[in-house]
PDB file of C-alpha atoms in Angstrom:
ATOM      1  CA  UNK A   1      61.187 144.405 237.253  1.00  0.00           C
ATOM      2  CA  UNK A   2      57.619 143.597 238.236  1.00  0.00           C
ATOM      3  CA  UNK A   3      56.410 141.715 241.167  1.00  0.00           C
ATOM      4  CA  UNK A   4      55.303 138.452 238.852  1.00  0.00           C
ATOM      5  CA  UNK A   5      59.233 138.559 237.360  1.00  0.00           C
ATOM      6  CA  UNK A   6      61.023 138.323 240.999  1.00  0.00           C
ATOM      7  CA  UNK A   7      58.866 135.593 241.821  1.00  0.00           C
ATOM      8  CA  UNK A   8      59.598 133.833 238.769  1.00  0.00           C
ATOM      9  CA  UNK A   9      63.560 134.940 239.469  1.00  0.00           C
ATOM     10  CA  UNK A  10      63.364 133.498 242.906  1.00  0.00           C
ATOM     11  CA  UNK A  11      61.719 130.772 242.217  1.00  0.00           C
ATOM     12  CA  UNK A  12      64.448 129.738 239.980  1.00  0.00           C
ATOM     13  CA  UNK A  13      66.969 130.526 242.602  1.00  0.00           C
ATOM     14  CA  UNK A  14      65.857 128.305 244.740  1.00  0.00           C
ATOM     15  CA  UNK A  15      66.408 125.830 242.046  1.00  0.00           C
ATOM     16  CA  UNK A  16      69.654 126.656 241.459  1.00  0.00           C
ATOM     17  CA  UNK A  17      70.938 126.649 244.690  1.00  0.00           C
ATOM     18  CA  UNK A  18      71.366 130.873 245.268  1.00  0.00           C
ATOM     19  CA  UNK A  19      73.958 131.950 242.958  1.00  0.00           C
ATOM     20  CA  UNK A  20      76.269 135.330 242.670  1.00  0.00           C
ATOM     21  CA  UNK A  21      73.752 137.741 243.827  1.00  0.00           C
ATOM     22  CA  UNK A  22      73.829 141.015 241.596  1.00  0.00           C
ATOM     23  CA  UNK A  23      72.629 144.762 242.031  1.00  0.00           C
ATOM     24  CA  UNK A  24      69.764 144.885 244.166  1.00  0.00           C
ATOM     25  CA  UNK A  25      70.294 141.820 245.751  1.00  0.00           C
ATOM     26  CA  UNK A  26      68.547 139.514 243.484  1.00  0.00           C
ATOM     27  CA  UNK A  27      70.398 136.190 242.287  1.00  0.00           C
ATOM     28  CA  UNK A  28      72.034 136.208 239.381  1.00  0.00           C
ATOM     29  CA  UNK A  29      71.292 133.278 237.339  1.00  0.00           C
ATOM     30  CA  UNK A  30      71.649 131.419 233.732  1.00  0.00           C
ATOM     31  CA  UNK A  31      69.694 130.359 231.582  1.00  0.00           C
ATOM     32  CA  UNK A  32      70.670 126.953 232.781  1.00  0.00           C
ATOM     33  CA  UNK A  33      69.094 127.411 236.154  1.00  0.00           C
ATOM     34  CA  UNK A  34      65.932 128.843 234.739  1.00  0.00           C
ATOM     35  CA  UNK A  35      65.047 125.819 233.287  1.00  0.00           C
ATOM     36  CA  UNK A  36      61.334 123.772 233.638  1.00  0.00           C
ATOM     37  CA  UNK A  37      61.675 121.496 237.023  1.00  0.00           C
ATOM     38  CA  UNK A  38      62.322 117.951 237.045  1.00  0.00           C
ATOM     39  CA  UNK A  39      59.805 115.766 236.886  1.00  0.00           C
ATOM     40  CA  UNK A  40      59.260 113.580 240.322  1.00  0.00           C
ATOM     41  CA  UNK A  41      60.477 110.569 238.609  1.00  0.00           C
ATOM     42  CA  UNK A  42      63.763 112.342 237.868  1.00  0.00           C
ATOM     43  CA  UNK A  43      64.103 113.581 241.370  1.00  0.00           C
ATOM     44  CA  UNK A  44      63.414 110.314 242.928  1.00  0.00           C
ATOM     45  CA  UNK A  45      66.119 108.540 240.879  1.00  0.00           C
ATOM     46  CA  UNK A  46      68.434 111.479 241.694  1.00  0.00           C
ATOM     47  CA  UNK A  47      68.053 111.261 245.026  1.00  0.00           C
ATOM     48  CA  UNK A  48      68.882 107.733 245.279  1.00  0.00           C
ATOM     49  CA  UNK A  49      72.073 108.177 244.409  1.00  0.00           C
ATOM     50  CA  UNK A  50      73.017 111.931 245.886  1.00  0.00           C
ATOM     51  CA  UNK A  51      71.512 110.888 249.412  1.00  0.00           C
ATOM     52  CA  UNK A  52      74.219 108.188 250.100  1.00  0.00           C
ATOM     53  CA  UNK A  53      76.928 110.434 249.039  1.00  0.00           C
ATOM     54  CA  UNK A  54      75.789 113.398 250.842  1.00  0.00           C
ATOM     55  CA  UNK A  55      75.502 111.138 253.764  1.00  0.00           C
ATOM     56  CA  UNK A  56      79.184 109.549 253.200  1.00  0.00           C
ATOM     57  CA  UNK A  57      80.605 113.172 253.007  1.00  0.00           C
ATOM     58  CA  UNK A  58      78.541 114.273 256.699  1.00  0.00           C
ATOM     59  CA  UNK A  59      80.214 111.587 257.769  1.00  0.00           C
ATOM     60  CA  UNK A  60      83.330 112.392 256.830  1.00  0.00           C
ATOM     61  CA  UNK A  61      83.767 116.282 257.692  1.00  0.00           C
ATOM     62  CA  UNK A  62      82.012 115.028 261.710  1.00  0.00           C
ATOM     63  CA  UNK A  63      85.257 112.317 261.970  1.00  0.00           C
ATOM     64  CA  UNK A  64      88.437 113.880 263.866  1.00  0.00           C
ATOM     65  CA  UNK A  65      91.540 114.148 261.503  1.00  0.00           C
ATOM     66  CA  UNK A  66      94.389 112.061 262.164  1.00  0.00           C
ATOM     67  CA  UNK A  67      97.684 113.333 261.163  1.00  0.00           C
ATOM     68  CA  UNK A  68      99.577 109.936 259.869  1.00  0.00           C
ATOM     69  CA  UNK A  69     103.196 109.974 258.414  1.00  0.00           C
ATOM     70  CA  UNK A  70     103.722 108.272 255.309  1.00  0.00           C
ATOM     71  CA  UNK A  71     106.844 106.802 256.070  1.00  0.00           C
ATOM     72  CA  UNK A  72     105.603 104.814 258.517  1.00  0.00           C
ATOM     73  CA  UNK A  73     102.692 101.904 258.929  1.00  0.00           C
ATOM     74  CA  UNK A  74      99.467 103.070 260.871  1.00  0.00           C
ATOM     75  CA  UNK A  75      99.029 100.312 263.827  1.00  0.00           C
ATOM     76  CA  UNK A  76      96.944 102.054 266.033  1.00  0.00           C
ATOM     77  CA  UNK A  77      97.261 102.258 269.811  1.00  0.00           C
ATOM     78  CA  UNK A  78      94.387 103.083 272.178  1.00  0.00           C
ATOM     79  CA  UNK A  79      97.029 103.664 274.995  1.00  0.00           C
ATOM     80  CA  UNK A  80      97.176 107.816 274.773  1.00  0.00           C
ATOM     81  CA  UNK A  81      95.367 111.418 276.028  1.00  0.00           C
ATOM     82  CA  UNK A  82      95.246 114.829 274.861  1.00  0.00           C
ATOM     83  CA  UNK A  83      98.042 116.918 275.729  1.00  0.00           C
ATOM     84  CA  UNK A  84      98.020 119.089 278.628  1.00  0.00           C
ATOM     85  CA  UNK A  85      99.203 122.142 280.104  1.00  0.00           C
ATOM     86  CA  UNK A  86     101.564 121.998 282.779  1.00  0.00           C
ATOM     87  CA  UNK A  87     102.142 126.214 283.226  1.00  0.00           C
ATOM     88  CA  UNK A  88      99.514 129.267 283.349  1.00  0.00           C
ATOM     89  CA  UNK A  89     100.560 132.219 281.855  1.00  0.00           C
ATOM     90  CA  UNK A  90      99.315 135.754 283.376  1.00  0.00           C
ATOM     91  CA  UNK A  91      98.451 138.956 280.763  1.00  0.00           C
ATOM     92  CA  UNK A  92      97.079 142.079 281.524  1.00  0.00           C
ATOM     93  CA  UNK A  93      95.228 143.423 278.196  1.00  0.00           C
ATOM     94  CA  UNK A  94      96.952 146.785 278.371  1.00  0.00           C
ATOM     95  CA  UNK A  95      93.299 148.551 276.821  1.00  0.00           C
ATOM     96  CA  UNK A  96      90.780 150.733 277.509  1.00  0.00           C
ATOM     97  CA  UNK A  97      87.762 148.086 277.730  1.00  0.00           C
ATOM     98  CA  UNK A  98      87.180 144.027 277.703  1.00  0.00           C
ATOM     99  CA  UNK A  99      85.085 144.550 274.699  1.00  0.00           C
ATOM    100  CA  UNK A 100      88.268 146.329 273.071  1.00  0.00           C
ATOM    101  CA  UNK A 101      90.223 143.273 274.294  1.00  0.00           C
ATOM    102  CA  UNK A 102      87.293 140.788 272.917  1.00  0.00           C
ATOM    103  CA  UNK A 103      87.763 142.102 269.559  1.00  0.00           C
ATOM    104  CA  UNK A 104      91.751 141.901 269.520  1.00  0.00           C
ATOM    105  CA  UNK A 105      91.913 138.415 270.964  1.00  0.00           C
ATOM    106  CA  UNK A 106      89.632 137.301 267.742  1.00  0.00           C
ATOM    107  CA  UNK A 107      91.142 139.008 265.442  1.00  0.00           C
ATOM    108  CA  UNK A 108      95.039 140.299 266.231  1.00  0.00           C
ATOM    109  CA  UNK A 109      97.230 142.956 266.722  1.00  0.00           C
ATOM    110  CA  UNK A 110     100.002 145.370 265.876  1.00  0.00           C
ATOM    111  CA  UNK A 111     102.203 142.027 265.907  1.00  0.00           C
ATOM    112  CA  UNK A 112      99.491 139.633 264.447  1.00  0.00           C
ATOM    113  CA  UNK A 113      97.287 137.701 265.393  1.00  0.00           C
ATOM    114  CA  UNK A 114      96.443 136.725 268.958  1.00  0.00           C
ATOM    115  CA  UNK A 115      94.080 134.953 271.761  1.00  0.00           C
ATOM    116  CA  UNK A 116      93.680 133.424 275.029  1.00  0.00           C
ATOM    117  CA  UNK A 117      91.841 130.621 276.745  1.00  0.00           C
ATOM    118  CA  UNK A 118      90.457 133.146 279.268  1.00  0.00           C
ATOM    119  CA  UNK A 119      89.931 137.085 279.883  1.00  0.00           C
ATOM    120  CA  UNK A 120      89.208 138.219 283.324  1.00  0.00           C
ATOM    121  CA  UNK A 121      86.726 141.728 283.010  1.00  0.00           C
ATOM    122  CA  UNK A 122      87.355 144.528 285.542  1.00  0.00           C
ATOM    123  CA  UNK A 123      84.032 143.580 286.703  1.00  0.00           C
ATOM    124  CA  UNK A 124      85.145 139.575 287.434  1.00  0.00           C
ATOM    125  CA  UNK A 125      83.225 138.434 284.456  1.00  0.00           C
ATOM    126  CA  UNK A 126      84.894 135.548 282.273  1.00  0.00           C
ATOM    127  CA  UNK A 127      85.174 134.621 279.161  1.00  0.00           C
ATOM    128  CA  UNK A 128      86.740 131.795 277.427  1.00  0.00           C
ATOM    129  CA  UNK A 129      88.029 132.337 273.851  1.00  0.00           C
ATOM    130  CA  UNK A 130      90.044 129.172 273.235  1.00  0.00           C
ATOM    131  CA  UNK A 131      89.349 125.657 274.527  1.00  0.00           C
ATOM    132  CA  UNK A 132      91.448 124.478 277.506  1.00  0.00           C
ATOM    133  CA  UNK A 133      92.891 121.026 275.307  1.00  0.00           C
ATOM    134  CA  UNK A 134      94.017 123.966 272.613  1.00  0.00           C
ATOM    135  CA  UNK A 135      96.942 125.587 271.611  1.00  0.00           C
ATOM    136  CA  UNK A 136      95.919 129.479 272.064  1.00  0.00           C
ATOM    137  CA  UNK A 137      98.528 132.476 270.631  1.00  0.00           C
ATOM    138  CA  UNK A 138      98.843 134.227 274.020  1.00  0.00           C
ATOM    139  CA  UNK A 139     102.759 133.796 274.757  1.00  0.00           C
ATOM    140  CA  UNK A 140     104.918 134.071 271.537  1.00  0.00           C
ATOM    141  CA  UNK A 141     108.374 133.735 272.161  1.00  0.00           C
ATOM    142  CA  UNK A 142     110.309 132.761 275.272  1.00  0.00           C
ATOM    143  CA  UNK A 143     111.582 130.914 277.907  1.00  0.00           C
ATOM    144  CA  UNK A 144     110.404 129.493 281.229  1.00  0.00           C
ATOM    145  CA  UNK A 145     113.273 126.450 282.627  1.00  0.00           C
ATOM    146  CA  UNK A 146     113.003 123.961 280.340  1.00  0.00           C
ATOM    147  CA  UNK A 147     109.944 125.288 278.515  1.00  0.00           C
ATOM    148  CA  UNK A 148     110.461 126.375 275.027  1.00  0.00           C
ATOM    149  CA  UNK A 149     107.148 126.533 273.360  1.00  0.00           C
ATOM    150  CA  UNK A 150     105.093 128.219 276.021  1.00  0.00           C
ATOM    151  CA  UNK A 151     102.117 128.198 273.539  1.00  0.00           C
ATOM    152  CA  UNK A 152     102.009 124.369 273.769  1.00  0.00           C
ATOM    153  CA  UNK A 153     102.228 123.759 277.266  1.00  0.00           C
ATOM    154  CA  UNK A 154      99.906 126.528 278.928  1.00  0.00           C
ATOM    155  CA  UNK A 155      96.802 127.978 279.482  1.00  0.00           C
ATOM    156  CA  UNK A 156      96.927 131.876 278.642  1.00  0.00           C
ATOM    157  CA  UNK A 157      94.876 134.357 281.126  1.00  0.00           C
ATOM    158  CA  UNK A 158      93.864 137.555 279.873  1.00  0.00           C
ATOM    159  CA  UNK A 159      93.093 140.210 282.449  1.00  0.00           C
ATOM    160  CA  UNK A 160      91.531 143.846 281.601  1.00  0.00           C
ATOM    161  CA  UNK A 161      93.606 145.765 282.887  1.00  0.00           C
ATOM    162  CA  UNK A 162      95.202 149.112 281.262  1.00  0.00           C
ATOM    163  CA  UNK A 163      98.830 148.740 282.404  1.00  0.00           C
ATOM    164  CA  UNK A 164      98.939 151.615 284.371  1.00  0.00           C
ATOM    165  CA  UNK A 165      96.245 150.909 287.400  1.00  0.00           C
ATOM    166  CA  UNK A 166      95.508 148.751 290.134  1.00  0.00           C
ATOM    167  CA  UNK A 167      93.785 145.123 289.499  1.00  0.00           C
ATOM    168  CA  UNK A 168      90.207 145.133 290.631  1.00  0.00           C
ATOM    169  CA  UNK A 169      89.122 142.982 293.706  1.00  0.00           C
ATOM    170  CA  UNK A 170      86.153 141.047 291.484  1.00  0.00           C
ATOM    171  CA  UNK A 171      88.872 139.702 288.920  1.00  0.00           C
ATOM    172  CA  UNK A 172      91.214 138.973 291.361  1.00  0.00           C
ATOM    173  CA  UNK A 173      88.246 136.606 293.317  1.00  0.00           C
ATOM    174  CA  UNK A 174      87.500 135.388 289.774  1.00  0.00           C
ATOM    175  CA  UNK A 175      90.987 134.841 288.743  1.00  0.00           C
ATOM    176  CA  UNK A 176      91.607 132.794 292.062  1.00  0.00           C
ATOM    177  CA  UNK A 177      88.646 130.470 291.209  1.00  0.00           C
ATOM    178  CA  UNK A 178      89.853 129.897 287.841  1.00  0.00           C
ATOM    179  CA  UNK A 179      93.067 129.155 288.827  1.00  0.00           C
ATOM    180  CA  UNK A 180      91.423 126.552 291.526  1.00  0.00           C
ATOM    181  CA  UNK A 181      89.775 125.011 288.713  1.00  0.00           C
ATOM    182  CA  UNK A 182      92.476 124.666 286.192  1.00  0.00           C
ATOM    183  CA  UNK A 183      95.104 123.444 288.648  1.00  0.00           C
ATOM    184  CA  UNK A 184      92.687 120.980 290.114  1.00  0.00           C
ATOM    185  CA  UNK A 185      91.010 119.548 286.584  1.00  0.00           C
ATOM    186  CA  UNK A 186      94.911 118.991 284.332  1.00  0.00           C
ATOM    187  CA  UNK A 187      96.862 118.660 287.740  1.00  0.00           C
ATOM    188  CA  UNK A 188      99.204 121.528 287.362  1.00  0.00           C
ATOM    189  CA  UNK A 189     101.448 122.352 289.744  1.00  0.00           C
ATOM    190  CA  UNK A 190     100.201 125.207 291.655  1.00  0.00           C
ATOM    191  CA  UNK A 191     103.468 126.990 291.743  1.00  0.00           C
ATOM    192  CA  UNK A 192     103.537 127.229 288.282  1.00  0.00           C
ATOM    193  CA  UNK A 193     102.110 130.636 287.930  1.00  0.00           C
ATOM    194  CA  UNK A 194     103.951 133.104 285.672  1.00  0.00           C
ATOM    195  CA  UNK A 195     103.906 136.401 284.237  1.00  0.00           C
ATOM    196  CA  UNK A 196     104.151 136.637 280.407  1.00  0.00           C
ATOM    197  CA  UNK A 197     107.593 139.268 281.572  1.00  0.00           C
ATOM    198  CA  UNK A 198     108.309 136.036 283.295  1.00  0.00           C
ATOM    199  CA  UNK A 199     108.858 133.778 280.137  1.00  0.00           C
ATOM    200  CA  UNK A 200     109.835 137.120 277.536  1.00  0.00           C
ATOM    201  CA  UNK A 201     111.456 140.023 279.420  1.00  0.00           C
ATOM    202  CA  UNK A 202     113.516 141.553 276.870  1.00  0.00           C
ATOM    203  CA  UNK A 203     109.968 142.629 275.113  1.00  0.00           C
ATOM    204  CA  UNK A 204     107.206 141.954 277.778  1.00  0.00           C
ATOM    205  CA  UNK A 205     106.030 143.822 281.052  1.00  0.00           C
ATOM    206  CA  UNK A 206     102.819 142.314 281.901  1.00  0.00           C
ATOM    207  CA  UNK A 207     100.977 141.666 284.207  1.00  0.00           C
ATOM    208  CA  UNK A 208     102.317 145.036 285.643  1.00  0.00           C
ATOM    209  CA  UNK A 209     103.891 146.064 289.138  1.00  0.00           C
ATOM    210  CA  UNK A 210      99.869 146.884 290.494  1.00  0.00           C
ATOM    211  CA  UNK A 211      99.566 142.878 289.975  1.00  0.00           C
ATOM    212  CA  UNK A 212      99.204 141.439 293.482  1.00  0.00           C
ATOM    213  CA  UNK A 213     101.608 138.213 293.081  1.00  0.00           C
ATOM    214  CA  UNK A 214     101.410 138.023 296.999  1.00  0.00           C
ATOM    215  CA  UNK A 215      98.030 137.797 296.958  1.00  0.00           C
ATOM    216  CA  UNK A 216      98.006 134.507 295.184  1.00  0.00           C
ATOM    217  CA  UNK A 217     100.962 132.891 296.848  1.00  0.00           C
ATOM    218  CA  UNK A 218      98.563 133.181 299.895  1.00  0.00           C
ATOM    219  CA  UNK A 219      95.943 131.815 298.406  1.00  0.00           C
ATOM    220  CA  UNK A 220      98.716 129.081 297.344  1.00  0.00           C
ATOM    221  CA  UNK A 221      99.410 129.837 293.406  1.00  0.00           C
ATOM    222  CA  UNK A 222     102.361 130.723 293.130  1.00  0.00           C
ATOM    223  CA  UNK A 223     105.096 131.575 295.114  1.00  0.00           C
ATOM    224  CA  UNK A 224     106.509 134.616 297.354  1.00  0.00           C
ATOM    225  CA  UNK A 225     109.389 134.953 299.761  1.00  0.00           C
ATOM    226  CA  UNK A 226     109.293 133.840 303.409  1.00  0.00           C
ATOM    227  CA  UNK A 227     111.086 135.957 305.525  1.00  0.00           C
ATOM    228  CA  UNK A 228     111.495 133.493 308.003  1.00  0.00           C
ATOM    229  CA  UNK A 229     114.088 131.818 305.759  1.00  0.00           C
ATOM    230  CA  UNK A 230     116.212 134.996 306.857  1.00  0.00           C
ATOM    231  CA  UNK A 231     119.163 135.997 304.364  1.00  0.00           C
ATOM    232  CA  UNK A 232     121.160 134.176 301.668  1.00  0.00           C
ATOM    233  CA  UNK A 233     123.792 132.770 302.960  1.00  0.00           C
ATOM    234  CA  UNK A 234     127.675 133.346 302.042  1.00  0.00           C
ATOM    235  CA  UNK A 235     128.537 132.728 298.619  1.00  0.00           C
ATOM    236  CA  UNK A 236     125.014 132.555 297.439  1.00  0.00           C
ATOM    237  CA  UNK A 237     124.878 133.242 293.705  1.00  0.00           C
ATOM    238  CA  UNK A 238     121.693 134.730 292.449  1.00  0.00           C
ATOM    239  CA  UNK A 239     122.041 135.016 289.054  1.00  0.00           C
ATOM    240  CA  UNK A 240     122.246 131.278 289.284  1.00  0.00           C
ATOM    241  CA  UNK A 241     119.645 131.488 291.612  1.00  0.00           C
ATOM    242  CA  UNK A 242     117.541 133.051 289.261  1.00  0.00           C
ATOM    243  CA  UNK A 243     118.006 131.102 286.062  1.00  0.00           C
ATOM    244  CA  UNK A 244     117.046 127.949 288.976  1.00  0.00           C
ATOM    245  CA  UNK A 245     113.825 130.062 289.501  1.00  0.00           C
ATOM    246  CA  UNK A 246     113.250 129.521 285.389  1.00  0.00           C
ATOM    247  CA  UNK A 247     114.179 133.274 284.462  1.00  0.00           C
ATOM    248  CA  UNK A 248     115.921 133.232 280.452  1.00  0.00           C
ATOM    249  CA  UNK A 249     119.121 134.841 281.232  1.00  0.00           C
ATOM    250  CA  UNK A 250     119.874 135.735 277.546  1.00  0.00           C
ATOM    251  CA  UNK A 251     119.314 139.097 278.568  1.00  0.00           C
ATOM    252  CA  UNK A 252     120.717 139.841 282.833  1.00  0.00           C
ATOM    253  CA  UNK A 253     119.498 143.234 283.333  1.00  0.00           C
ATOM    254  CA  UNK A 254     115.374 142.200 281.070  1.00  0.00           C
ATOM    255  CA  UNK A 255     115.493 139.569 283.478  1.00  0.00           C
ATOM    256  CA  UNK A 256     116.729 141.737 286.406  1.00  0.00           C
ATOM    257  CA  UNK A 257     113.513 144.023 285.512  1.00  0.00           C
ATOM    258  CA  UNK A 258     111.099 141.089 285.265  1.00  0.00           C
ATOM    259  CA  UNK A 259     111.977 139.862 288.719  1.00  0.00           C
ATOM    260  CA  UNK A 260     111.847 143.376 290.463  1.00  0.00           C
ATOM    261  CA  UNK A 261     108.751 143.795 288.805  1.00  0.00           C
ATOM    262  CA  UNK A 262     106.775 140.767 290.493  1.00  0.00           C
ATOM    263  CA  UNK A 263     108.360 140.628 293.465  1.00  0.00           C
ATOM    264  CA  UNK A 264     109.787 143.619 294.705  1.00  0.00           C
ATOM    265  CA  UNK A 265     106.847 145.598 293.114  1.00  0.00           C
ATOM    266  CA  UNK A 266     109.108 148.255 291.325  1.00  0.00           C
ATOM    267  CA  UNK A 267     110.204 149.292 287.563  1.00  0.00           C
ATOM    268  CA  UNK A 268     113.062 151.580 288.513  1.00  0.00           C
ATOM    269  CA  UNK A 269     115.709 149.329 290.556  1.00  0.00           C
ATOM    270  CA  UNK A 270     119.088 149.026 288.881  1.00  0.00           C
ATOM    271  CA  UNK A 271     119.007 146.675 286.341  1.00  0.00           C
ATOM    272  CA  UNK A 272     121.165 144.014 288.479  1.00  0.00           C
ATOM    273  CA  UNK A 273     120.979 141.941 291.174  1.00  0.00           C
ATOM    274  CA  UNK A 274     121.532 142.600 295.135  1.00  0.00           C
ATOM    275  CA  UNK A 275     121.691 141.484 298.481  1.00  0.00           C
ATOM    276  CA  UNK A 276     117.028 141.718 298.665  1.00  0.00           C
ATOM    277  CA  UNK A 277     117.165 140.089 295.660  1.00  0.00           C
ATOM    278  CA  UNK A 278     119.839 137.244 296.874  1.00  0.00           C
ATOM    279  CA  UNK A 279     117.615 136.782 300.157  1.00  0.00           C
ATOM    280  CA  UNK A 280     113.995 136.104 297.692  1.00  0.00           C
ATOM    281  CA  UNK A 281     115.657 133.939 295.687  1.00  0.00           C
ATOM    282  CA  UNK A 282     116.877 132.110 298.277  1.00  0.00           C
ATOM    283  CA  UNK A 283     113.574 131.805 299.970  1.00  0.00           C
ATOM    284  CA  UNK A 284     111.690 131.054 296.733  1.00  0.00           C
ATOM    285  CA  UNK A 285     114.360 128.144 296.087  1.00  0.00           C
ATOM    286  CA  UNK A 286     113.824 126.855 299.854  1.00  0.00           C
ATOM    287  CA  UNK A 287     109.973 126.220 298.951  1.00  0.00           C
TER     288      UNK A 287
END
């Protein structure tokens, strides 16, 4: 094709509008499209009638979507706010790098597709993913109390972290100032601070044993044992105890595990509860 004739071509695809683009990379186009221009009068009167409509459908796709049901009659109220989260929800990525974990958290996993609000970079960099007043897909099923749809009522952290090693002191600092921020902009509760084994422990184990749940209690998210509050007393029942605490008991010894985990720092205890565990639950449920 000479010069002249891909001129001519894309002149006529700019007509057209750019259709199916074939070998090469040049528009394909019909006979249709290659037709002499419009004059200016026929543009003009066009116009006048393609410029409203355009303008009517801007409109439209910019205006926020309101679900209505048909059953019923719309009579508006201005009396209502977003939703908002009333639990955070800790991850560790369990990958090699927070690019890796960039890339999953747009796109999915072995189980789907996922995301987060947040992810928290070995090096304390952050990144938001998902806007706070949205539903992200960071906690799947579960339980926390009366909590159901964990999806729905939190904000999901991400932290870059392989599973297998220590949390770095940048992400921590980070982490702590995000955690300032959410609490203090939706007003939730500072002790609500979980793990995602916290809310799923028959399939979960993150954030991992390295994750320093002490650490935040001190720097008041969360909460950890006082030993001050010495040991249960007689006839203490911690299994109750810990279902109190907002552990699913669906499965004793997952949930056994979970609660070693955060706050006896271990993955190998017995599957079951015991007298250390009967004196932390006691001191959790004092605070």
């Amino acid at each position: 094709m000479s010069i002249s004739q891909r001129h001519a071509r894309y002149r006529c695809a700019i007509r057209a509008g750019w259709g199916p683009v074939g070998a090469g990379g040049y528009p394909l186009l019909s006979a249709q499209a290659c037709k002499p221009a419009r004059t200016r009068l026929q543009w003009g009167m066009t116009s006048r009638f393609l410029l409203p409509l355009a303008l009517i459908a801007s409109l439209a796709a910019c205006s926020p979507h309101t679900v209505r049901n048909p059953l019923a009659q719309w009579v508006p109220s201005p009396n209502y706010n977003d939703r908002q989260p009333v639990i955070i929800v800790l991850h560790h990525t369990e990958q090699d790098s927070v690019r890796q974990s960039l890339d999953t958290l747009r796109s999915a996993n072995s189980g789907g597709k996922v995301s987060s609000h947040y992810l928290v970079g070995r090096d304390g960099d952050l990144y938001q993913l998902v806007a706070d007043g949205e539903r992200a897909w960071h906690a799947g099923g579960g339980r926390w109390g009366a909590i159901s749809d964990l999806n729905s009522a939190s904000i999901g952290i991400e932290i870059d972290n392989d599973g297998a090693s220590p949390f770095t002191a940048p992400q921590i600092q980070t982490l702590l100032r995000l955690l300032e921020d959410l609490c203090t902009r939706f007003n939730i509760p500072r002790d609500q601070i979980i793990g995602h084994a916290d809310l799923a422990p028959t399939r979960k184990a993150d954030p991992s044993r390295h994750f320093p749940w002490q650490q935040l209690a001190a720097a008041g998210f969360g909460r950890w044992p006082d030993p001050a509050h010495g040991p249960a007393p007689e006839g203490f029942d911690a299994w109750l105890a810990l279902r109190a605490f907002g552990y699913p008991l669906d499965d004793r010894a997952a949930a056994a595990r979970a609660f070693h985990r955060r706050f006896r720092g271990s993955d190998t205890l017995p599957a079951e509860l015991d007298a250390e565990d009967a004196r932390i639950l006691y001191s959790l449920l004092l605070q």
